[in-house]
CSV table of C-alpha atoms in Angstrom, one decimal:
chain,number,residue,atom,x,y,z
A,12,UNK,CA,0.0,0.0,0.0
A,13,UNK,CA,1.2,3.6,-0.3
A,14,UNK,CA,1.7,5.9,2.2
A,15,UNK,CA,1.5,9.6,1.9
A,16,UNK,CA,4.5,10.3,1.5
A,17,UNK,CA,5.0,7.9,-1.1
A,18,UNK,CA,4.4,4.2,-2.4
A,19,UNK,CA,5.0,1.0,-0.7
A,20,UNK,CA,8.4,0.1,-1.4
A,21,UNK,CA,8.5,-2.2,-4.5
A,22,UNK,CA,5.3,-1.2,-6.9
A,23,UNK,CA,5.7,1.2,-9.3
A,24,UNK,CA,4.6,4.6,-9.8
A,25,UNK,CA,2.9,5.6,-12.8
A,26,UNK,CA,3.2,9.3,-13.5
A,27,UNK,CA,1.8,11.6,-16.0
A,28,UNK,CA,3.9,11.4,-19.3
A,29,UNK,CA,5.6,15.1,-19.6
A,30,UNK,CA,4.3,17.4,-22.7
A,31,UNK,CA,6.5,17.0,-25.5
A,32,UNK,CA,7.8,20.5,-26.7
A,33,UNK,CA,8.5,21.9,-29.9
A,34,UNK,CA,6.1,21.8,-32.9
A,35,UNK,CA,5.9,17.9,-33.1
A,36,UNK,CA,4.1,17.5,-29.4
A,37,UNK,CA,1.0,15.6,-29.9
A,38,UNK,CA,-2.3,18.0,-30.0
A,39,UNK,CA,-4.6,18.3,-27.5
A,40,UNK,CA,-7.6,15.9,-28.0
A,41,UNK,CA,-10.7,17.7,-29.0
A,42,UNK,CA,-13.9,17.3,-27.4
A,43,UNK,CA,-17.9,18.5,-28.5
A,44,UNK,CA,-18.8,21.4,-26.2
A,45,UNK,CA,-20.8,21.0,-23.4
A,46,UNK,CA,-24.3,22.2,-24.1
A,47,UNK,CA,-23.3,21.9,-27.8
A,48,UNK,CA,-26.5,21.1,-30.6
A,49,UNK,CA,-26.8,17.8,-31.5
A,50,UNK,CA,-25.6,16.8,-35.1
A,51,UNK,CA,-28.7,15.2,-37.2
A,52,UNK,CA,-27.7,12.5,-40.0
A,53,UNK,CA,-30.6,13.3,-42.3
A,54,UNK,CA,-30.4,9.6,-44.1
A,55,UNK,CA,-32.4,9.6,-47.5
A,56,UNK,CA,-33.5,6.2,-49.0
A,57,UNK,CA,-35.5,3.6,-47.6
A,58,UNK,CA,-35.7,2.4,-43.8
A,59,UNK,CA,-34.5,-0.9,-43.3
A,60,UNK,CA,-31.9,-2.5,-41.6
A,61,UNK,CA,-28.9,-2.3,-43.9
A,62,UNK,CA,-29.2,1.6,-44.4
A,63,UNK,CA,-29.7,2.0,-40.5
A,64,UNK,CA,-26.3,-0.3,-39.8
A,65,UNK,CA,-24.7,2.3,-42.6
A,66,UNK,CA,-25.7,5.5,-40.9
A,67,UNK,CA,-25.1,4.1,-37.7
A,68,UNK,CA,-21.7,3.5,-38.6
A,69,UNK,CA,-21.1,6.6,-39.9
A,70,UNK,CA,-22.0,8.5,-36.5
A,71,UNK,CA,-20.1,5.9,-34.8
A,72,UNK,CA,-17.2,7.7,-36.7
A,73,UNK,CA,-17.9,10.8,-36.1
A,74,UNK,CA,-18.7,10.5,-32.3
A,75,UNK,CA,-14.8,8.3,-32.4
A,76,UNK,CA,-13.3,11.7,-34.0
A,77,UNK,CA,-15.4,14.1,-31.5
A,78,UNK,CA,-16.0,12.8,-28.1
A,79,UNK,CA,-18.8,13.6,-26.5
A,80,UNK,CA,-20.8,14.2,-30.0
A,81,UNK,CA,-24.4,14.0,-29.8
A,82,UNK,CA,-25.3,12.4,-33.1
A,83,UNK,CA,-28.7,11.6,-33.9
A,84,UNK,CA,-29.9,9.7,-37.0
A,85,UNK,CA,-33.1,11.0,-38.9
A,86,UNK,CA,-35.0,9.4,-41.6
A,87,UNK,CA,-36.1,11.5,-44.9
A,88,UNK,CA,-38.2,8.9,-46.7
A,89,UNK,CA,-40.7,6.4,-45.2
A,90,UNK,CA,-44.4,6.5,-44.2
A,91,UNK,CA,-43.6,5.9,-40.0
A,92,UNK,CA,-41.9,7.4,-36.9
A,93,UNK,CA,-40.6,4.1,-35.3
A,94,UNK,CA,-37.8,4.1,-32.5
A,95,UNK,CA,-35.7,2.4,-34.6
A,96,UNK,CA,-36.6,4.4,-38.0
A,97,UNK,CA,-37.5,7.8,-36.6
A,98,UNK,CA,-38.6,10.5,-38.9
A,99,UNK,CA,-36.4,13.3,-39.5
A,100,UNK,CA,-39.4,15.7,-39.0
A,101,UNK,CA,-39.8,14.0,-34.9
A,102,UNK,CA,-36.1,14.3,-34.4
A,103,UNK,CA,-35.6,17.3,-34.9
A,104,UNK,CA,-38.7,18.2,-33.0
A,105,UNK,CA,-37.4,16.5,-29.9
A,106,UNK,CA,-34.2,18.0,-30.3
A,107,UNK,CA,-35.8,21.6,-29.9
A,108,UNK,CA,-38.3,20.7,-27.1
A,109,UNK,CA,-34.5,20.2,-25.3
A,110,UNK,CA,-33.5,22.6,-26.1
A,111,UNK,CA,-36.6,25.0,-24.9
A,112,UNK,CA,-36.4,23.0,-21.9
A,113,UNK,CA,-32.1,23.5,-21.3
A,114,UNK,CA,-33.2,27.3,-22.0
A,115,UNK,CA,-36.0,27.0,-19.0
A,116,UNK,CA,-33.6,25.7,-16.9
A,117,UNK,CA,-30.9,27.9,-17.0
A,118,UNK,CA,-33.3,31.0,-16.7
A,119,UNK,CA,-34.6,29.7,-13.7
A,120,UNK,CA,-31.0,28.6,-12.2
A,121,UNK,CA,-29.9,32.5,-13.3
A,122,UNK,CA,-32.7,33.6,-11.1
A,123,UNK,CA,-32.0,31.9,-8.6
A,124,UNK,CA,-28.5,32.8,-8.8
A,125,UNK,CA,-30.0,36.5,-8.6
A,126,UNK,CA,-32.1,36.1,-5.5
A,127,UNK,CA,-29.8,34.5,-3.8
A,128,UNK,CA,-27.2,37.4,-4.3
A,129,UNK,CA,-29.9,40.2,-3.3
A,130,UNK,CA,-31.1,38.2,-0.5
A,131,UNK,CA,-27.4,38.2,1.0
A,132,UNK,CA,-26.6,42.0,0.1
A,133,UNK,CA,-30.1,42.3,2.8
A,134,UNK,CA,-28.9,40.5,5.3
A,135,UNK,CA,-25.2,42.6,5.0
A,136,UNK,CA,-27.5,45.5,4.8
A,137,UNK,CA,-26.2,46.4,1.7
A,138,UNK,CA,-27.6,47.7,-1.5
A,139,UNK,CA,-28.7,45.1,-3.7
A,140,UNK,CA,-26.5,44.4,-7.1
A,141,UNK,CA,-28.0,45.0,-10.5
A,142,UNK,CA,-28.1,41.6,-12.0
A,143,UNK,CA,-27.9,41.1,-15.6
A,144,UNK,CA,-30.5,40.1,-17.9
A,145,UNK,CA,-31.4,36.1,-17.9
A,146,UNK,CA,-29.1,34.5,-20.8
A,147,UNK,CA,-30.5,34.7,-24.2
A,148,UNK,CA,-27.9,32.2,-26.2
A,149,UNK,CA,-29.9,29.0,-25.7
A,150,UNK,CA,-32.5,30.8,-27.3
A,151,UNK,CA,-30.4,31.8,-30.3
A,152,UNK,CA,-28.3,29.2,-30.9
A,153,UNK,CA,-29.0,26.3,-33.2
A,154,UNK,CA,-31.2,23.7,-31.8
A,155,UNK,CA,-29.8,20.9,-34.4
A,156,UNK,CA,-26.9,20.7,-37.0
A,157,UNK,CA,-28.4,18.9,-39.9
A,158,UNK,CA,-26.3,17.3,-42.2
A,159,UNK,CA,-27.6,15.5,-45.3
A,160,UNK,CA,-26.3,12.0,-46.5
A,161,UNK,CA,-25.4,12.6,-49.9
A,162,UNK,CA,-22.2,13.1,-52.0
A,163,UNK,CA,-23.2,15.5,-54.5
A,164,UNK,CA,-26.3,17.8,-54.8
A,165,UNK,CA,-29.8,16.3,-55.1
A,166,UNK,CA,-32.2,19.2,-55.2
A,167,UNK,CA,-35.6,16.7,-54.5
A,168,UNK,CA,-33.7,15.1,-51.3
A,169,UNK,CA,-33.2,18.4,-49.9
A,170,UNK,CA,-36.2,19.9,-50.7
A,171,UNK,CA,-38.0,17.7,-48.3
A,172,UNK,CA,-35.1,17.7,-45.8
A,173,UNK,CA,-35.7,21.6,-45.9
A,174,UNK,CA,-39.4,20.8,-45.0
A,175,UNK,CA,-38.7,18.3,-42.8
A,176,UNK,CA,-36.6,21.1,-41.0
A,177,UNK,CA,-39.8,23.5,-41.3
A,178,UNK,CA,-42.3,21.6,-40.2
A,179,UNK,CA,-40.5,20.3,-37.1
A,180,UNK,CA,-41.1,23.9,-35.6
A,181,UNK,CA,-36.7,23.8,-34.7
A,182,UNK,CA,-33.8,26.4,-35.1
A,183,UNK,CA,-32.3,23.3,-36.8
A,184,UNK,CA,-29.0,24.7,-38.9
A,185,UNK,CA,-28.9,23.0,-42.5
A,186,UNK,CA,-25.4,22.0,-43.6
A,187,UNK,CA,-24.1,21.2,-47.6
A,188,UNK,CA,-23.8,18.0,-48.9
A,189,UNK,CA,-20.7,16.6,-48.7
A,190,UNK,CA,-18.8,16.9,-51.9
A,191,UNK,CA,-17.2,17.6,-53.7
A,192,UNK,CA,-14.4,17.2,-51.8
A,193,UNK,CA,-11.1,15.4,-52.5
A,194,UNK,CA,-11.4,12.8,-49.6
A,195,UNK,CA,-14.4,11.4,-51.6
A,196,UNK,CA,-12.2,11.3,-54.7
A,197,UNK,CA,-9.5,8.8,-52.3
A,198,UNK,CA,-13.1,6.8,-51.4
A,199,UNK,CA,-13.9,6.2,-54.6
A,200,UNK,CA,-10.4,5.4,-55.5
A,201,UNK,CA,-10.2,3.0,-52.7
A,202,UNK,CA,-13.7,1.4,-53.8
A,203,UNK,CA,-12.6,0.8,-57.5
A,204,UNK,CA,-9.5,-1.0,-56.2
A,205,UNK,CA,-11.0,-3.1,-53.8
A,206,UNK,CA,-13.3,-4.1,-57.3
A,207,UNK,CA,-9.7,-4.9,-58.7
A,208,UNK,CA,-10.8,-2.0,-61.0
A,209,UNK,CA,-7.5,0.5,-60.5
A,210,UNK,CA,-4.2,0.9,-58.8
A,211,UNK,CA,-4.4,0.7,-54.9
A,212,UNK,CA,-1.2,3.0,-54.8
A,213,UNK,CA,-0.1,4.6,-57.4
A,214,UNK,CA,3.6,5.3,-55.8
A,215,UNK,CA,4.4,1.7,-55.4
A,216,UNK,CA,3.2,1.4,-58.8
A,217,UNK,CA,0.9,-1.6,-58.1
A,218,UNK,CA,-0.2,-3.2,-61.6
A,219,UNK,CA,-3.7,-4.7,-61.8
A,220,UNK,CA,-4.4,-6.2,-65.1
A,221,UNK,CA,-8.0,-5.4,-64.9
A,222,UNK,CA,-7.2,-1.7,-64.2
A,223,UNK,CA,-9.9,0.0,-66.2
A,224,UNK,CA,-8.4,3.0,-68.3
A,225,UNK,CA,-12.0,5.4,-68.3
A,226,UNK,CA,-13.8,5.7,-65.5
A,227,UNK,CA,-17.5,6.7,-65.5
A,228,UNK,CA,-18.4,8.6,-62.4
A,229,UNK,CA,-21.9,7.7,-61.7
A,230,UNK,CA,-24.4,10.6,-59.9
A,231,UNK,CA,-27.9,11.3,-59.2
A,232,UNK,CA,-29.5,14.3,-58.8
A,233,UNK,CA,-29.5,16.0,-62.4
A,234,UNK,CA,-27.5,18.0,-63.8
A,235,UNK,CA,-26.2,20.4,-61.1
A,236,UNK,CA,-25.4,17.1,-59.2
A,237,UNK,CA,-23.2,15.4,-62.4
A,238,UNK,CA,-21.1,19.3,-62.4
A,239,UNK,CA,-20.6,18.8,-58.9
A,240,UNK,CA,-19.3,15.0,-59.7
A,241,UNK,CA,-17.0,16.1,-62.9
A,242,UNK,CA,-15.0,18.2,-60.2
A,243,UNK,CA,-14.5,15.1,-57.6
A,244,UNK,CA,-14.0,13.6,-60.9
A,245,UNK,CA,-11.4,15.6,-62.0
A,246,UNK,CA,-9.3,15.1,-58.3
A,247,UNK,CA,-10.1,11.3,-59.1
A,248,UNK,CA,-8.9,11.5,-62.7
A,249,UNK,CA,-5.3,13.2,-61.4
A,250,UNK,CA,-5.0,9.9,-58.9
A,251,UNK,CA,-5.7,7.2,-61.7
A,252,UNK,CA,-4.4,9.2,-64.5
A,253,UNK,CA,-7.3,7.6,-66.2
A,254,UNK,CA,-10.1,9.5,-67.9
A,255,UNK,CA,-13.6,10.3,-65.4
A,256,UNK,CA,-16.8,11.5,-66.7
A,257,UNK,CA,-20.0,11.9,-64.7
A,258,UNK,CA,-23.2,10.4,-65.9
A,259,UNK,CA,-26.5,10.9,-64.2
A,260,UNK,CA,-27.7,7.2,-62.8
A,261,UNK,CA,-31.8,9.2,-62.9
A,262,UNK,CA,-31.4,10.2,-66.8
A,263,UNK,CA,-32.2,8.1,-68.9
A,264,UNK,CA,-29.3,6.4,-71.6
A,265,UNK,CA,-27.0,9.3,-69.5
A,266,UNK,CA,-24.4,6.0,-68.3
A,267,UNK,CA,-24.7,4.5,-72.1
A,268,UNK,CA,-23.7,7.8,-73.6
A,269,UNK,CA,-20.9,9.0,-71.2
A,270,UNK,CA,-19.4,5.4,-71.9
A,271,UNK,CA,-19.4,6.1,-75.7
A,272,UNK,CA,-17.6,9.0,-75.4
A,273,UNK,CA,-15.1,7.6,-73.6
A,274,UNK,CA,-15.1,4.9,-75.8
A,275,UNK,CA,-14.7,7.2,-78.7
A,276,UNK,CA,-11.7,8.8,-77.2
A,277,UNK,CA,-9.5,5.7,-76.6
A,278,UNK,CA,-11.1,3.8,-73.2
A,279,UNK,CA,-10.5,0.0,-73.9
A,280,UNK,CA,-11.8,-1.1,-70.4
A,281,UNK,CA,-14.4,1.1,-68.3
A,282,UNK,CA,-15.4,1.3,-65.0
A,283,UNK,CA,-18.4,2.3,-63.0
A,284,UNK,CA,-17.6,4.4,-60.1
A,285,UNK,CA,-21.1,5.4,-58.0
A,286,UNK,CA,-20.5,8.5,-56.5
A,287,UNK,CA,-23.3,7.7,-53.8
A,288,UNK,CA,-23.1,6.7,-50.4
A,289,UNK,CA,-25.7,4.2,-50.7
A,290,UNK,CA,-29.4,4.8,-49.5
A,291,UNK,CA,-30.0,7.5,-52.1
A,292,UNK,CA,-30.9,5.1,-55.3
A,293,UNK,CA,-32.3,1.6,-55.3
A,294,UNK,CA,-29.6,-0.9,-54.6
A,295,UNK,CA,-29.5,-2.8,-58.1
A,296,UNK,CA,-29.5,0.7,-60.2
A,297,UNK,CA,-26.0,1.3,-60.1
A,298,UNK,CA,-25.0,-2.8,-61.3
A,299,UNK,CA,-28.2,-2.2,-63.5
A,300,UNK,CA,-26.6,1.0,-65.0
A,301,UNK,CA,-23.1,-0.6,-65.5
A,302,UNK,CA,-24.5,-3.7,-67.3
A,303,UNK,CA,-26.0,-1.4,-69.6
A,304,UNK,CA,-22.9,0.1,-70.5
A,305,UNK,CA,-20.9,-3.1,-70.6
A,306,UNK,CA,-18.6,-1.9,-67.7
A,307,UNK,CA,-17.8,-3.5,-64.6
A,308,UNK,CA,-18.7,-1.9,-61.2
A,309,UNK,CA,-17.5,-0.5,-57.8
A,310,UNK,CA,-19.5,-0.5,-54.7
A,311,UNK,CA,-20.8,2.9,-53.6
A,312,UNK,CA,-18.7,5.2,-50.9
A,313,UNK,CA,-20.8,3.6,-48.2
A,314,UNK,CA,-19.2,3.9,-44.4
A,315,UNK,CA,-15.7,4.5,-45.4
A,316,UNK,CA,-14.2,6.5,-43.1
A,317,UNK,CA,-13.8,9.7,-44.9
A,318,UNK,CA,-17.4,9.8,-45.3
A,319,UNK,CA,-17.8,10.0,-40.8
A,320,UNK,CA,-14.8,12.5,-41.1
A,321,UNK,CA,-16.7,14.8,-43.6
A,322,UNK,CA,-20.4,14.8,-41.8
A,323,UNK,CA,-18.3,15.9,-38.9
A,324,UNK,CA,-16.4,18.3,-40.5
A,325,UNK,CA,-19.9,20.0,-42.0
A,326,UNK,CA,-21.1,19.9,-38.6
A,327,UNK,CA,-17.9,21.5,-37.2
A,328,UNK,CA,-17.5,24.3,-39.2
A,329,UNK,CA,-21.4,25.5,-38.5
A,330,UNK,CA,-20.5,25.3,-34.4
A,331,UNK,CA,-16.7,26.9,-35.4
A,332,UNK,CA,-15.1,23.7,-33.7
A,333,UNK,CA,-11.6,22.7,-35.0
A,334,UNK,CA,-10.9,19.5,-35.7
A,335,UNK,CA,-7.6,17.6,-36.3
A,336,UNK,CA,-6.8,17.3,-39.7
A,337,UNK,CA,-6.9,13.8,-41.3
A,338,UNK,CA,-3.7,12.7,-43.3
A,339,UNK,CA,-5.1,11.6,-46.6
A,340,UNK,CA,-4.1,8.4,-48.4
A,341,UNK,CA,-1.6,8.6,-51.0
């Protein structure tokens, strides 16, 4: 046992590890502020188990790079409000009733606080403080960050997430999508090589003799959402030094034509890159889409980490929080 001055003789001691100093000490971990809004994962597609195990896993990645993250998942699509399928509309609704209620609260502990300072400047027989006004920052801040589940633009989706927002009766905060962005450009790079569709690595110069040499970049959400693609595309484009070209998976013939042209310009062997996280389209479109075009297919972005890393980071920058950066893969 130890003693106050010291430990027992014989067992160890184990002491704080000193700071390192200098520009290479580790940072300081960052944790969500106390009292902070809760980030909302507004999930399109339909509720069912596989799209809840995705956006589960995708807050489970966000709370691992935030501690202390309140992350809530929300449903766009679907007819119920289920515990395990809740409507976006009810979360967010809940989230400001908290809210209102954390506001409540700390007006009624501030005048407390106040009647408690007056009551002892009486009984000093002293002249009673002015107290400040009761805090008006829960009532202006943000009752929910709301981040939508999608890569690229898809003006339908967040049409009704905007209505979702409105009808909910919150001071819900409505973030981008996520791309473009060039951690989605190393997610799809990392999906068509897991397909055995292109270079892990380009540095070690790993040869795969399927390597396709044009890569159709697949999108939904119209037009605005294909130019938003074509500039991930272009970051993926400068990885595989391979031609990409975004083709709307919604418009019709859009993946046969796109595959032509890059037919027409010299692609032998194409690939089918879905730039979608998953829930937005029906599951078979995408393998539907690339069979059309006689082209083999990746899987969609899914729950790969940069995916967690980027709701967060959307979420982030609306509270000013700053995260660590993330080294990206080469």
């Amino acid at each position: 046992m130890s003693s106050p001055t010291g430990p027992a003789s014989g067992l160890p001691v184990r002491m704080p590890r000193p700071r390192q100093p200098g520009r290479h000490r580790r940072p300081e971990p960052v944790a969500a502020p106390v009292g902070a809004p809760p980030l909302v994962l507004a999930v399109p597609g339909s509720p069912d188990g596989a799209t809840r195990s995705l956006a589960e896993e995708i807050v489970s990645i966000a709370r691992s790079e935030l501690p202390g993250l309140d992350a809530r998942i929300g449903y766009v699509d679907g007819d119920g409000d289920t515990a395990d399928f809740p409507a976006l509309e009810s979360v967010l609704t809940r989230a400001a009733q908290e809210r209102g209620e954390r506001a409540r609260l700390a007006a009624a502990a501030a005048r407390a606080e106040a009647e408690a300072v007056r009551a002892e400047a009486e009984a000093l027989g002293e002249e009673a403080p002015v107290v400040a006004a009761e805090p008006a920052a829960a009532d202006e801040a943000a009752s929910a960050v709301v981040v939508p589940l999608l890569a690229g633009p898809d003006n339908a989706l967040l049409r009704r997430i905007r209505q979702a927002v409105k009808h909910s009766g919150s001071a819900a905060e409505l973030t981008d999508v996520l791309g473009p962005h060039p951690l989605l450009a190393e997610a799809l790079h990392v999906r068509l090589s897991e397909a055995g569709l292109a270079r892990a690595d380009r540095a070690r110069l790993f040869t795969v003799a399927t390597a396709a040499d044009g890569i159709i970049l697949a999108t939904v959400g119209g037009a605005e959402a294909t130019q938003a693609g074509g500039i991930t595309g272009m970051l993926l484009s400068a990885r595989l030094a391979v031609p990409v070209m975004a083709a709307a998976l919604d418009e019709d013939g859009a993946v046969v034509r796109v595959a032509e042209q890059l037919r027409s310009a010299g692609s032998a062997r194409l690939a089918l890159a879905p730039y979608l996280i998953g829930p937005e389209v029906a599951a078979d479109l995408p393998a539907a889409a690339a069979e059309e075009a006689e082209c083999a297919a990746a899987e969609a972005l899914g729950a790969y980490p940069a995916v967690g890393k980027l709701v967060l980071s959307k979420y982030a920058t609306v509270l000013g929080i700053k995260l660590q950066p993330a080294p990206a893969m080469r």
